[in-house]
Structures are given as C-alpha cells and as structure tokens.
XYZ file of C-alpha atoms in Angstrom:
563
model
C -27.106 -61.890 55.666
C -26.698 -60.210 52.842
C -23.103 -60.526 53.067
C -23.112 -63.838 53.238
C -25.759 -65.245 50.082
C -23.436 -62.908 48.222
C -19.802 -64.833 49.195
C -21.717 -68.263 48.693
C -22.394 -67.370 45.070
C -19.372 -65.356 44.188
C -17.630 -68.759 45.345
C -20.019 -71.270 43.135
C -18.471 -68.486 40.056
C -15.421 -69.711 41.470
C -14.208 -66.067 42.236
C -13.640 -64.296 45.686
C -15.299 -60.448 46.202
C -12.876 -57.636 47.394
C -12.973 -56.387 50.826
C -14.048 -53.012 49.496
C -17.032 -54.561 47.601
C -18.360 -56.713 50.234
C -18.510 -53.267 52.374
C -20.486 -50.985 49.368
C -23.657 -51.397 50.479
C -24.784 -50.404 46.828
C -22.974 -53.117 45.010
C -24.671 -55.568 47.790
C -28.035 -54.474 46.698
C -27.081 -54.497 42.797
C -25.294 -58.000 42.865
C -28.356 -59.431 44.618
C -31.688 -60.108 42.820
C -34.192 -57.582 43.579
C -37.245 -58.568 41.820
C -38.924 -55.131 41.801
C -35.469 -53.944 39.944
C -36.871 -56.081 36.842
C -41.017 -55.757 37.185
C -41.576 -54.544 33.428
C -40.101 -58.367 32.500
C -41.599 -60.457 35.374
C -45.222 -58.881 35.570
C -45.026 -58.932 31.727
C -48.807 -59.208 30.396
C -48.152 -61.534 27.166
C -51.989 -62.081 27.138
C -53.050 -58.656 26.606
C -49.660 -57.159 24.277
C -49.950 -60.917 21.123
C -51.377 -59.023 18.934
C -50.934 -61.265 16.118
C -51.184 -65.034 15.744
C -47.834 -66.132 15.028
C -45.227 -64.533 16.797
C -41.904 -64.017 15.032
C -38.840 -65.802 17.119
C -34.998 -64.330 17.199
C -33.899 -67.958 15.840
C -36.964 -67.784 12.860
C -36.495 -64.335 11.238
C -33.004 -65.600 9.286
C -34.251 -69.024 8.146
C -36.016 -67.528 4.610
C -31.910 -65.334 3.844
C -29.694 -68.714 5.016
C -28.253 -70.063 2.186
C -25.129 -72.245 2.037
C -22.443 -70.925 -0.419
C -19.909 -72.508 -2.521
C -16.493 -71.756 -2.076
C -16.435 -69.698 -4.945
C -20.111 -67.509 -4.090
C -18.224 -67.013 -0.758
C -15.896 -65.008 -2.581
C -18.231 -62.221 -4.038
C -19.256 -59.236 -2.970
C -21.573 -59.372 -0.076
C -22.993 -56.390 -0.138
C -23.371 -54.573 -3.175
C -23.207 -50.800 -1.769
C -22.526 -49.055 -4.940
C -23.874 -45.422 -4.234
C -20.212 -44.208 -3.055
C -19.274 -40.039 -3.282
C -15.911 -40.132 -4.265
C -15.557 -36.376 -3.597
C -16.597 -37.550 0.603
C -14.764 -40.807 0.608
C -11.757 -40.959 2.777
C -10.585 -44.247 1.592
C -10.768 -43.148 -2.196
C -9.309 -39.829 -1.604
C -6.343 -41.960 0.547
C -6.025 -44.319 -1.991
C -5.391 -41.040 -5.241
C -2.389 -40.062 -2.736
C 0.673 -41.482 -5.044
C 2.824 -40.729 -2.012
C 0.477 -42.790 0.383
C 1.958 -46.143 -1.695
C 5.402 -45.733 0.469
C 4.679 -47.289 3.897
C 6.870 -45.863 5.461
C 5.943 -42.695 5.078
C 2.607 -43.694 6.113
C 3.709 -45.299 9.213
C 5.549 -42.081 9.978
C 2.631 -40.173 9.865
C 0.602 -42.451 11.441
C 3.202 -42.450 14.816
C 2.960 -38.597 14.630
C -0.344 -38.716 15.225
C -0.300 -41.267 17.818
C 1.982 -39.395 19.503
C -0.153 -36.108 19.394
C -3.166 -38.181 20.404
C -1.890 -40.275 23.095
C -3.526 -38.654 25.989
C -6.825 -39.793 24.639
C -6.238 -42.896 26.013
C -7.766 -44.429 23.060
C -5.029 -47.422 21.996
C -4.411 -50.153 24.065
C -1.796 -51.961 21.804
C -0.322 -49.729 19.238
C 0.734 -51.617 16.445
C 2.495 -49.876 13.953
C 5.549 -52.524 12.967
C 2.095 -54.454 11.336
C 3.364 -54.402 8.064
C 0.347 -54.323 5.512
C 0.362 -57.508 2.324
C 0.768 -55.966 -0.663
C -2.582 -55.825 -2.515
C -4.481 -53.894 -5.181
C -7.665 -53.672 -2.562
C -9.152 -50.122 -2.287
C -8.227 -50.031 1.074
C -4.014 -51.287 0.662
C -1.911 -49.270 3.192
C -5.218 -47.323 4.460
C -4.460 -47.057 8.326
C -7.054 -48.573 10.607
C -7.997 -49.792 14.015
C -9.803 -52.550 16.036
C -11.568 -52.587 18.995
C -9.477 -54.783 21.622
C -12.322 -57.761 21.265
C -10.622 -59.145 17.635
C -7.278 -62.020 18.344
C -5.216 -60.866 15.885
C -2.314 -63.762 15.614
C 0.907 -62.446 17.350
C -0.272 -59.189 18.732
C -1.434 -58.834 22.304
C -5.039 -59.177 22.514
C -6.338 -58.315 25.961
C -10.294 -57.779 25.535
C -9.716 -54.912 27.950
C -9.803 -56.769 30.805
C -6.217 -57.532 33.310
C -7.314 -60.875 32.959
C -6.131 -61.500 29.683
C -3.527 -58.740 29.374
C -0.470 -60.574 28.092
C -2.707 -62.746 26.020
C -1.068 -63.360 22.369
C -3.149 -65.675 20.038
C -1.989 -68.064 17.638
C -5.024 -67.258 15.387
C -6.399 -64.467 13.963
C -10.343 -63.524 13.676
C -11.951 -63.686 10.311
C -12.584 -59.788 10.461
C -8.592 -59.033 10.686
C -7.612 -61.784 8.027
C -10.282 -60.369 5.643
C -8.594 -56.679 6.237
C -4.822 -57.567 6.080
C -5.579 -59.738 3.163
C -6.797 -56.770 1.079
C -4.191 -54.612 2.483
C -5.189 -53.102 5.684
C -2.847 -51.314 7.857
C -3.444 -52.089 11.325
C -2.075 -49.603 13.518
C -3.471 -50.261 16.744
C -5.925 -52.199 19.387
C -8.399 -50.141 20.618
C -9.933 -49.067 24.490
C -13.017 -50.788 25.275
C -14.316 -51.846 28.831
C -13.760 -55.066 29.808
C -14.860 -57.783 27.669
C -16.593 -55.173 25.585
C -19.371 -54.673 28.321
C -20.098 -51.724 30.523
C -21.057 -48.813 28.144
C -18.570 -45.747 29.851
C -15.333 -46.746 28.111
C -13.797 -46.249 31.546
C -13.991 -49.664 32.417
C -11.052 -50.954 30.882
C -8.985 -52.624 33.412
C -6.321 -53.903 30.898
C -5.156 -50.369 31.157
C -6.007 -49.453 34.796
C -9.740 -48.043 33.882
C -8.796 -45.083 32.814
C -11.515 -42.450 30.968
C -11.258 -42.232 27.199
C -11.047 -38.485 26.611
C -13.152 -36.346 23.705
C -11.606 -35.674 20.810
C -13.555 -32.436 20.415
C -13.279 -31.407 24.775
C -10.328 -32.172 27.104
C -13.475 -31.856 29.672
C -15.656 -34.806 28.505
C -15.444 -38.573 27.651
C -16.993 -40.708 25.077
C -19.544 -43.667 26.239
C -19.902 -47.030 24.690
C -17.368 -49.569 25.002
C -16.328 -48.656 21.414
C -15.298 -45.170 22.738
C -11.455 -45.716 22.101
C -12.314 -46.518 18.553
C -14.893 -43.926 18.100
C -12.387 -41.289 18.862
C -9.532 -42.397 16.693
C -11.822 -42.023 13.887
C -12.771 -38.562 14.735
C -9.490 -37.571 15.330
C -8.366 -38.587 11.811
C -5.763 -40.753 13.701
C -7.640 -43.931 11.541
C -9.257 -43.363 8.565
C -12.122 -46.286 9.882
C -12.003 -48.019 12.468
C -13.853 -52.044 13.410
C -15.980 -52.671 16.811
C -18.503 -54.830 18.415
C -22.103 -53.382 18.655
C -24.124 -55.089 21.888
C -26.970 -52.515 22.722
C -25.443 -49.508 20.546
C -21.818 -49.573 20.965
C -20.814 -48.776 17.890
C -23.716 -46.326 17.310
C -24.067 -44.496 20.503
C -20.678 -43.438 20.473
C -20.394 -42.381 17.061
C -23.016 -39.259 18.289
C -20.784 -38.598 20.710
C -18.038 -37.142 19.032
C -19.772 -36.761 15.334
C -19.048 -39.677 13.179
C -20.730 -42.714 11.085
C -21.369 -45.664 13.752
C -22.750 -48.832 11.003
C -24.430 -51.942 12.396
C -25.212 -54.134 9.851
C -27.841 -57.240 10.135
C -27.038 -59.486 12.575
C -24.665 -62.090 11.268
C -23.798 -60.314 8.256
C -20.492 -60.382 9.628
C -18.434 -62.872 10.845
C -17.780 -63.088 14.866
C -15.316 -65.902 14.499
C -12.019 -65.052 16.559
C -13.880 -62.230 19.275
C -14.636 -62.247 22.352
C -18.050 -62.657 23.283
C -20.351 -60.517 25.442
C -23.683 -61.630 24.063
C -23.932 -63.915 21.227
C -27.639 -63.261 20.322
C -26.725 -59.451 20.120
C -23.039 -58.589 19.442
C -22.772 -57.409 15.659
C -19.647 -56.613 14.139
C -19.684 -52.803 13.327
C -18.296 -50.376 11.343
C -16.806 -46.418 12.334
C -15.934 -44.157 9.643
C -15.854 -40.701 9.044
C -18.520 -40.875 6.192
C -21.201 -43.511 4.944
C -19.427 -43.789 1.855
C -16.564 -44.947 3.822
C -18.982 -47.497 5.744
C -20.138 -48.997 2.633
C -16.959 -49.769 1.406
C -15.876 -51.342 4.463
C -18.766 -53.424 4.877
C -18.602 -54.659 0.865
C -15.021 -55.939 2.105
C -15.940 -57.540 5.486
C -19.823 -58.992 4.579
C -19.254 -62.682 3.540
C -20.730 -65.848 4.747
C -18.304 -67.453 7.032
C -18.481 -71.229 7.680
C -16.196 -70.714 11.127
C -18.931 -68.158 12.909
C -22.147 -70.464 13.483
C -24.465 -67.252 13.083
C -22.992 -66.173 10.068
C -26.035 -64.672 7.108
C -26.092 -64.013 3.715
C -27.829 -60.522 2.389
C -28.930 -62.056 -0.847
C -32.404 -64.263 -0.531
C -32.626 -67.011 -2.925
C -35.231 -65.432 -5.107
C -32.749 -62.229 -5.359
C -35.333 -59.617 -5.282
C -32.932 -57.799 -4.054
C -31.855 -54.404 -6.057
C -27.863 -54.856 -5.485
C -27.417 -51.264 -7.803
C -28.949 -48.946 -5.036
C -32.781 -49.566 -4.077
C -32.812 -45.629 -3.901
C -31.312 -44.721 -6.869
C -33.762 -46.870 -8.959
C -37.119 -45.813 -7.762
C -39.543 -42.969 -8.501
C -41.368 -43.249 -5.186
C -40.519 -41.121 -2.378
C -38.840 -43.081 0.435
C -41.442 -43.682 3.613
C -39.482 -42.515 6.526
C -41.097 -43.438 10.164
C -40.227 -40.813 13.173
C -40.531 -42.168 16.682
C -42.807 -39.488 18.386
C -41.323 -38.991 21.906
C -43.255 -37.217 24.903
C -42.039 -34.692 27.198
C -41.390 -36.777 29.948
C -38.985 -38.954 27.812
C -36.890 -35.910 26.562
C -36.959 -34.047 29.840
C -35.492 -36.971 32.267
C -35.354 -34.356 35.607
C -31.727 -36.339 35.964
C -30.466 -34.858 32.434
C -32.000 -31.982 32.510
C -30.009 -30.834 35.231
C -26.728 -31.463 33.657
C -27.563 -31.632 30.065
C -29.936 -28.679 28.569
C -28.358 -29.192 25.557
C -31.076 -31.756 25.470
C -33.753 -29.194 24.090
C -31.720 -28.418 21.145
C -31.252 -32.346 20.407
C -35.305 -32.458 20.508
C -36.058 -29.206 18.396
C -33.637 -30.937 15.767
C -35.229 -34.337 15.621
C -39.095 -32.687 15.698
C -38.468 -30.586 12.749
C -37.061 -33.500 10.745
C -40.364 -34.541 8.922
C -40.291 -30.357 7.806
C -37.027 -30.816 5.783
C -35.598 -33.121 2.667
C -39.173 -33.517 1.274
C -38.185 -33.938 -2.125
C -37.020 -37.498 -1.247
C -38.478 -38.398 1.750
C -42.537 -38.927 2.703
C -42.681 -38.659 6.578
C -44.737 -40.350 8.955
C -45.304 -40.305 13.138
C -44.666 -43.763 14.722
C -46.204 -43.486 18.304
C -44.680 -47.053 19.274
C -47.020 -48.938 21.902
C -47.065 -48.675 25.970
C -45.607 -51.517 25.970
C -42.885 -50.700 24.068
C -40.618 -48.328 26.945
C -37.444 -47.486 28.211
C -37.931 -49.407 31.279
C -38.584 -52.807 29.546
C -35.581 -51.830 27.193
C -33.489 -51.335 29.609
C -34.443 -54.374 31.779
C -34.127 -56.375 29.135
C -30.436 -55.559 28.129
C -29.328 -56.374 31.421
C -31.495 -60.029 31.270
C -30.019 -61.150 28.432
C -26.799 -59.926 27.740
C -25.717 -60.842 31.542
C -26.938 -63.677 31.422
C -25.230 -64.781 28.085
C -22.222 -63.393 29.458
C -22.045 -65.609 32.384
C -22.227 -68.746 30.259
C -19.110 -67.079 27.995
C -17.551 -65.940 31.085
C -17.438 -69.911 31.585
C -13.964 -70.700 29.720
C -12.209 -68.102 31.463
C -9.458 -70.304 33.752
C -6.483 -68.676 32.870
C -4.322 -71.686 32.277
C -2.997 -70.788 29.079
C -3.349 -66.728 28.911
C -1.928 -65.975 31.940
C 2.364 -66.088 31.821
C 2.568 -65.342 35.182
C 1.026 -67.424 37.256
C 1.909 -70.450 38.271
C 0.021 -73.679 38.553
C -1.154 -73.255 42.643
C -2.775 -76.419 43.985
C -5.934 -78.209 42.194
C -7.876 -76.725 39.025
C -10.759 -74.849 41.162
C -7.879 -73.580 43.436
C -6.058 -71.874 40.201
C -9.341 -70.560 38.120
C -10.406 -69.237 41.998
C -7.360 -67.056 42.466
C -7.117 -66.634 39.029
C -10.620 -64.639 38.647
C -10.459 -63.302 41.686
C -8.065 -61.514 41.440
C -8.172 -60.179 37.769
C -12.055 -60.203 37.516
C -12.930 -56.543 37.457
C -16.227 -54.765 39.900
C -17.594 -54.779 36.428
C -17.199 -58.063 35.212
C -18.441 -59.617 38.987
C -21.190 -57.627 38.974
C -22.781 -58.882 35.513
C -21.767 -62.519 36.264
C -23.749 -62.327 39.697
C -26.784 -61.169 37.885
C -26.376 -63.300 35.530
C -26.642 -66.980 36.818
C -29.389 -65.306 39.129
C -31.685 -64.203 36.016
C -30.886 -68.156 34.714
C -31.893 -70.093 37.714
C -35.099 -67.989 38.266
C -35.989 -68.269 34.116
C -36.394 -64.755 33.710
C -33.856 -65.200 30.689
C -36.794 -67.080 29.356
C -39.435 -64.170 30.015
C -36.935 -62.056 28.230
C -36.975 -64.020 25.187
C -40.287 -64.485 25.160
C -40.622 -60.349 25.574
C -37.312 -60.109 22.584
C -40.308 -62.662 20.422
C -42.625 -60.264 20.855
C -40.257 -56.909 19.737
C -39.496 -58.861 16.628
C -42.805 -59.286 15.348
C -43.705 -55.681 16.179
C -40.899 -54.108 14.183
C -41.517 -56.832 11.128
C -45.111 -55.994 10.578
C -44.082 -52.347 10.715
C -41.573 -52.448 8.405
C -44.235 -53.765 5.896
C -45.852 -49.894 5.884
C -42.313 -48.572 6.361
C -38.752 -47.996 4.453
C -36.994 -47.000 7.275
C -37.522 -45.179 10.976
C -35.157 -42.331 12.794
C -33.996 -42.496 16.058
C -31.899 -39.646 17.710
C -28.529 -40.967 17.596
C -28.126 -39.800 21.467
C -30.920 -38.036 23.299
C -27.594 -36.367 25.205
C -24.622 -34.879 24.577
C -20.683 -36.198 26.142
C -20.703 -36.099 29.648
C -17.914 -34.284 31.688
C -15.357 -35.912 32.389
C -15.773 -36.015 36.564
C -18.993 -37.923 36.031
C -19.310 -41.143 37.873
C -20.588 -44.261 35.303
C -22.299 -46.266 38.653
C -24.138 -43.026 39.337
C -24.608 -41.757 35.466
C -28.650 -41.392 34.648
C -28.525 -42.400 30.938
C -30.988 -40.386 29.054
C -33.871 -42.691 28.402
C -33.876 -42.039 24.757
C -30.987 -43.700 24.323
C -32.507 -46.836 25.632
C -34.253 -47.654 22.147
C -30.990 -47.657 20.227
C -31.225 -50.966 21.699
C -33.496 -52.114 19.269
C -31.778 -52.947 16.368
C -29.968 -55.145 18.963
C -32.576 -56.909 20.063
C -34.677 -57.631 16.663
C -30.989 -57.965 14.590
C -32.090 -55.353 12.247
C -29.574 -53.001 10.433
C -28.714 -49.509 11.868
C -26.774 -46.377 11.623
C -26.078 -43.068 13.301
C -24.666 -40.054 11.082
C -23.549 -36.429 12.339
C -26.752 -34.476 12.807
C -26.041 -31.271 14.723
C -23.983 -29.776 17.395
C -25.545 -28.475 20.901
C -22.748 -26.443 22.776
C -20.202 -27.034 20.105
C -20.405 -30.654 20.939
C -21.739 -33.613 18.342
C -24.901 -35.391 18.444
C -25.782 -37.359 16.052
C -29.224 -39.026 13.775
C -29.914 -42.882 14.025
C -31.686 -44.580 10.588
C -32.839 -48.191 11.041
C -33.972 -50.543 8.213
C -35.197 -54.380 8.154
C -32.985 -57.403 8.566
C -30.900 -57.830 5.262
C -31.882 -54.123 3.764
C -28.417 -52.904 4.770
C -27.198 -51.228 1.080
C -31.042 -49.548 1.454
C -30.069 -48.144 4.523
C -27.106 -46.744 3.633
C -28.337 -45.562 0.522
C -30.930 -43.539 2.263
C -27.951 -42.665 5.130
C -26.191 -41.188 2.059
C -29.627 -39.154 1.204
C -29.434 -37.770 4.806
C -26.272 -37.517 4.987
C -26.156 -34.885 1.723
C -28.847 -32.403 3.094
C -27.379 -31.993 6.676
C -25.279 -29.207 7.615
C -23.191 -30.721 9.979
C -19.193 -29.946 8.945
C -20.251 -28.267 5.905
C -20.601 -25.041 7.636
C-alpha cells in the first residue's frame, strides 16, 4: 500500500523511484505524510501564543526600507561598513603585496594550493584560466570562490546536482558580474549538496556525493551545504569566499572549521542568476576569514538590483541611519540579549554520546555576559514555550520543501542536458530525465513538498513564520543585538551517516534569522578538542553595518587564533 501511494505521486512529479528506495522501508515512511511527524505546526494554538494586535507579515516588514533608486543611487555604496582593521584585513593586507599585481604569479600560487588541497573535495569546477578585468577595486586579483548555486557565463555551473552537470550558462548572476567587474579572481565553483539543500555537504551528486573533508581533521567533515566553501576559506586556499544561506548555511558551517559566516538582511543582496532552494529564505552570504573582510565584501556586493524581484535597500528614506559606525559614535553601552538555554537543550542524550565537547561549548556561551563589560550591558532572553526546536525544525522542512517543489518545477532538461536525446513526447523526456538524475535527496524534499501544499500546512507555517516576526521585532525594540552559539556541536567524524545524524537542537534556532530575514553572523569563539566552534550575533532587518560593528567588538576581545 504504501508502495504504491508512493509510485502514484513520484509519477504526478513526473519522476520514477529507484528499486533500492521503494525497498527502504525508512524512506517509505519519510516520503509519506505522517501527520504526527509535524504536530508542533498542525496543533498550533494561534489563539493562545497573538500576543499583540497586529501581527507583523514576512511580505510587510520591508515595505517602510523599499525605495526605488536611480541609476546613478544604484551605484553607491550600499552599505557603509567603515569600521575596517587594516592590521586583520586579508583583502587589504593582499592588496599592499606589490608582487600580488602579476597574475600570474597569483594564479601559480593559487594552483599550488589547489593542488595541496584537493582531497578536501571542496571545488567542483576549478577555474583558474578566469582571467580577472583590470580594476583599481580593493579586491583586483584577490582570489575567491563561489558556491556552485551562482551561473557564471561560460563556466560549468552544475548546482551540485548530476542533473545539471554539463550545464554552461550564457549569463552570469548579478553577484559574479559585480565581483569580476571590480576585479575578482574567480578560481573555482564550490561543493554544495544538491541544489544547495540537504545541510551534510555530502550530498553533492554532481560529484558522486562525496564528504567534504575538515580542513583542521582528516577524521571529520564540515555540515551545511556551504561546506566546500567554508573550507576553502579556512584553508587560506580563497581569501573569501560567496554562498547561499537557507536555514544557516553560510553560518553553521563557518563554526565548524573557525571562520566569519555573514548573512546580511534578506534581499540586501541580489539572487538574480542562482538557483533557488527557497525564495522566502535563501540570502546571499558572505565567508571570510575576518569581519573586516565581510564588511568589505558586502560594501561591494549590497546594491539594489532591478533583475532580483526581492531585492532591499539598507538606507530608509528618512536616513536615520548612522552610515559612519552606529558603535563608534555612541556613549551608551551596547544592550546585548543572551538566549538562556536549559539542560535538556544542551544535553540532547543523542550528542552527548558522541559529542562531550558539548559542555565546553555551553561553559563558553554561559560565561559570556561575565566578560567585555566595558562595551557591552548584558541581558537573559528566556524566549517563549512556544518558541522550540521542534517547531523550528518543523517549520524548515514546511516551507523550504515546499518552495522547492514549485522551483523544482522548470527542471526538464531540454536545454542543460548534452546528452540526451529527445525520447518520445515532453512528459516521456522530463520523466526519464528526473528520474534518472534526481538524487534520494532531491525526491525526498519534492515528495514532502507537494504533500505539505495540498494539505495547506504551508499556510499554517506562514501563519506560525507571522507570528516569529513580530516576536523578534518587538524585542529588538529593548534590544541591540542577541547571541546565539554559532554550533551547539562540534564537526562530526567523518563515518557518520547524515539520514541517521541527531543535529544538536541548538542549532535549530540559527534558523531564525532565516525565517524573520534579519541580519546574522557567526565569528570564531573557542576550540573544544582542538576543533572550532564558533559565536552567532543577530541584529534587526537593515542594521547590518551595526552588526558587524559590534561583530568587530567581539571579535577584538576573543582569544581564538591569538593564542
């Protein structure tokens, strides 16, 4: 029976399931609806959790920052971040180099390192022939990467899946044209699971789903689907690198192997020219070895782009905004919210057994409010019951699948895929087509997805999303800014199984920022069996330069690779 509902639907997807995953008993219960999987969203009690009158909508909170640009406003500086350590800036330091204005020296290095770092299995498409424009940009000749997700114009753009694996676009995205045009060198397309969605980095099936290895242990991985791009940058094979961030895969990570992960506001940067997971959530990202680093970056890449229909400006039309440094310019102390956690949250019986590390990542983030308090004015946030991992995490698989199965939609294969040939009618070719590049991964979510659509739980969700917003606005009001631990964990080994991987519910309200389109960043914090973990800072929609202002505070009083 169960067999059977499944076939019928895979075949209204127009896609065929495997012999192996009709027979995996677990994949039969997961692809199928189970409505006591997703309780905390369907027994929802909106009447007793509206606290205030108006409730806040996702579509609502950008209206008051939108503001049309002329041709020549689109041209300034978007975001203003000004509070840059030259001494910790990798870029700047790059950029003193006289040598580092011969390209070909550059490139030479840049293939040595490759070379050394090649069983990281962090580069899809290497890329080194790019040759940058010549520019007077801070960042001309400074060697980055993308994550897989951006169509750069004549250089193989898969989007990690085998679907799309000799794909070459005649257009390039906004992101990349904004980079090359200042000088960029692009020196490679980075790992990422399929269509940017899974969270392990191992689902990657453009290059046979293969784990991304840790920079700092042969015997661990990185997580997040920006894991290839996370660990160039900590490798020092890029000096920054560009993602996607969903639900924290630019940030999550980043703690992983001890770097800056950046999500800025949702919309701040353009999307035009990616491919889509979820287009209420996916923010463009920035990885860097520094915030300094970050900020630069982002005053490069944050413009108002007609192309991306979600596109934002920072600047409201009243410009109350400080575009010199908020932090620099005021005598009050900075009020810093800390999520209180209980004991039950830190000590998931799951981690605990393979990750003790756990209790140094807690001792850590608890004695936070005791240090810095020359700059910073601490206060406990005990978020409501309402507020949990369970709903979090129920609610990233409600919307994002079900946004991906609607962007899932154009996928036929007609004109990305060399080598097939035209078999029979339309449905015949897009049938064959997906079912036989489709990944487990990419089945799975599309299953789930038209499911959560045709039952209106994706309208529950947003209803639930509604709520989150108007929470977190109203508490920014008493706030400047709240910490998250960037990772409640540490890099799992590398044997571990993603399907059967108990993420540490921490982790879960990373999410957050995702779902309410606020700005967010993780920093190195600490180190629990020589391995990185990292702090997560998150400010209102449009206060990005506050946040990394106060990221740079943070980032000056922490130990971490100073020892």
């Amino acid at each position: 029976m169960k067999k059977d509902k499944l076939i019928s639907l895979a075949k209204s997807l127009k896609f065929e399931l495997k012999k192996d995953e009709l027979e995996n008993e677990k994949y039969l219960d997961l692809c199928l609806f189970n409505s006591l999987k997703y309780s905390q969203i369907i027994n929802f009690n909106f009447k007793k959790n509206i606290i205030w009158d108006k409730i806040i909508k996702f579509s609502d909170i950008f209206k008051s920052n939108f503001l049309l640009q002329t041709e020549n406003e689109s041209k300034k500086i978007g975001l203003g971040f000004k509070n840059i350590d030259e001494g910790n800036s990798k870029i700047i330091k790059f950029n003193k180099i006289k040598k580092n204005n011969d390209f070909f020296l550059i490139k030479e290095q840049a293939l040595k390192i490759y070379e050394k770092n090649k069983y990281l299995n962090s580069t899809i498409t290497p890329t080194f022939e790019n040759t940058p424009l010549s520019s007077e940009s801070i960042i001309y000749n400074v060697p980055y990467s993308l994550k897989d997700l951006f169509c750069t114009k004549d250089i193989k753009t898969t989007g990690g899946s085998k679907f799309y694996k000799n794909f070459t676009p005649n257009y390039s995205s906004t992101v990349y044209e904004m980079l090359s045009r200042n000088g960029g060198y692009l020196v490679g397309k980075d790992t990422c699971d399929e269509f940017g969605c899974g969270g392990s980095g191992f689902e990657c099936s453009a290059i046979g789903d293969i784990p991304v290895i840790n920079f700092h242990n042969e015997k661990k991985v990185v997580l997040g689907s920006c894991s290839g791009s996370a660990n160039k940058v900590a490798s020092s094979e890029v000096i920054f690198s560009i993602g996607v961030d969903t639900c924290d895969s630019v940030r999550h990570p980043a703690s992983l192997v001890g770097i800056v992960g950046y999500k800025p506001t949702y919309g701040l940067i353009s999307r035009y020219g990616t491919f889509s997971f979820c287009n209420t959530m996916d923010t463009v990202g920035i990885l860097a070895q520094n915030v300094s680093d970050a900020g630069i970056i982002a005053n490069i890449l944050i413009r108002y782009d007609e192309k991306d229909m979600t596109s934002q400006i920072i600047c409201t039309k009243d410009e109350k905004v400080n575009r010199n440094g908020i932090i620099q310019t005021s005598e009050k102390k900075i009020k810093v919210g800390i999520i209180k956690f209980n004991d039950e949250q830190w000590d998931d019986e799951e981690i605990k057994k393979s990750f003790k590390e756990g209790d140094i990542i807690k001792k850590e983030y608890e004695q936070l409010k005791h240090k810095f308090n020359d700059d910073f004015e601490y206060v406990d946030i005990n978020l409501p019951s309402w507020i949990n991992e369970k709903l979090l995490f129920e609610l990233y698989h409600v919307i994002c699948y079900s946004d991906f199965f609607s962007n899932r939609a154009k996928d036929t294969g007609i004109n990305t895929i060399k080598e097939h040939k035209f078999i029979g009618d339309y449905y015949q070719h897009v049938f064959q087509n997906r079912s036989e590049l489709y990944s487990f991964n990419t089945k799975k979510k599309m299953l789930l997805g038209t499911q959560f659509i045709n039952k209106g739980i994706d309208r529950i969700a947003s209803k639930i999303r509604d709520l989150l917003i108007t929470y977190f606005n109203e508490l920014f009001k008493t706030i400047d800014c709240f910490l998250l631990p960037g990772s409640g964990d540490i890099a799992p080994d590398i044997n571990f199984k993603i399907h059967n991987y108990t993420r540490n519910q921490i982790n879960e309200y990373l999410k957050l920022a995702n779902y309410c389109g606020f700005c967010s960043i993780t920093i190195p914090f600490g180190k629990a069996k020589n391995m990185p973990f990292g702090l997560n800072i998150n400010c209102k929609q449009f206060d990005d330069f506050k946040l990394l202002n106060i990221a740079r505070k943070f980032e000056d009083n922490i130990k971490y690779g100073k020892e």
